[in-house]
Amino acid sequence: MDLADMLIKKGVLKNPRLIEAFQAVDRKYFVPKELKSHAYIDEPLSIGEGQTISQPWTVAFMLELLDPIPGDNIMEIGYGSGWQTALLAATGANVYAIERVPKLCEFGKRNFEEFFKRGRGFYFSARFFCQDGTLGLPEIAKKIGGFDKIIVAAAGEKLPEAWKNQLKIGGKIVAPIAHSIFEFIKNPDGSFNEREHRGFAFVPLVPDKK
Ligand code: SAH
């Protein structure tokens, strides 16, 4: 059984656009060679540098909350393997992906490009940045009038101000904080509505030292 079917059976994957993305983007291309045989198991896997490619169930859960749609400008923090970057891009979103560990910056970008070369008739739009994601991408945010959505794969203690500022009114952030996944929606007055989903484990969000 493939991953998409498994995630549908488990009840976490529902959105037709995301089902298509999970069917199109093969996780095998985003895991290290020696772990290819584990690519379709619902577990996080080591990608080196003390980091992991996230568990499929968690990726599906977060993407369902994010609800990426074609044309969305989405900032992704902690792209690691590039798998989620490709899933986002497969929905038709423009992805601005940030990773801070140089070896993984290369790994994820290469995986994405290798996969992209295989074509599959999709138009993928992603740009990769190798830097501290807690600062966001202020210049790009300014140019495009703010991100529609932000998704984060590493857990901090609180939401960095930069992400709040770089999000459009009505935009949404899906981010882990400590052991919960939060949804934050930006109100017209700049305040945020939040919703918490408890019981997750993430690698830590590591800001660059000042
Ligand atoms: N979506 C990725 C998850 C990788 S784990 C995947 O499924 O492959 C989370 C990633 O966040 C790690 O690669 C880690 O290096 C990165 N990370 C942690 N702190 C960061 C920061 N401040 N800026 C950018 N990336 C960060």
mmCIF file of C-alpha atoms in Angstrom, residues 1 9 14 20 29 39 53 55 58-61 71 73 79 82 84 99 101 104 110-111 136-137 150 153 158 162 176:
data_model
loop_
_atom_site.group_PDB
_atom_site.id
_atom_site.type_symbol
_atom_site.label_atom_id
_atom_site.label_comp_id
_atom_site.label_asym_id
_atom_site.label_seq_id
_atom_site.Cartn_x
_atom_site.Cartn_y
_atom_site.Cartn_z
ATOM 1 C CA MET A 1 0.000 0.000 0.000
ATOM 2 C CA LYS A 9 -7.028 4.930 5.870
ATOM 3 C CA LYS A 14 -8.649 14.081 3.363
ATOM 4 C CA GLU A 20 -2.959 14.194 -5.222
ATOM 5 C CA TYR A 29 13.489 10.347 -3.378
ATOM 6 C CA ALA A 39 10.459 5.251 2.867
ATOM 7 C CA ILE A 53 12.495 13.653 7.676
ATOM 8 C CA GLN A 55 6.717 11.323 10.119
ATOM 9 C CA THR A 58 2.469 14.552 11.094
ATOM 10 C CA VAL A 59 3.234 16.080 7.687
ATOM 11 C CA ALA A 60 -0.285 15.184 6.487
ATOM 12 C CA PHE A 61 -1.809 16.582 9.696
ATOM 13 C CA GLY A 71 -0.901 30.499 -6.097
ATOM 14 C CA ASN A 73 2.916 32.224 -1.292
ATOM 15 C CA TYR A 79 12.969 22.107 4.796
ATOM 16 C CA GLY A 82 12.764 18.740 0.830
ATOM 17 C CA GLN A 84 7.330 18.676 2.346
ATOM 18 C CA GLU A 99 16.942 25.497 6.141
ATOM 19 C CA VAL A 101 22.183 23.340 8.363
ATOM 20 C CA LEU A 104 20.829 19.633 4.650
ATOM 21 C CA ARG A 110 19.179 18.286 -4.552
ATOM 22 C CA ASN A 111 16.370 15.855 -3.688
ATOM 23 C CA GLY A 136 11.888 34.923 7.947
ATOM 24 C CA LEU A 137 12.422 36.536 4.548
ATOM 25 C CA ILE A 150 3.842 29.851 6.929
ATOM 26 C CA ALA A 153 9.021 21.896 11.029
ATOM 27 C CA LYS A 158 7.308 31.050 21.051
ATOM 28 C CA ALA A 162 9.344 38.185 12.138
ATOM 29 C CA PRO A 176 5.016 23.468 16.556
#
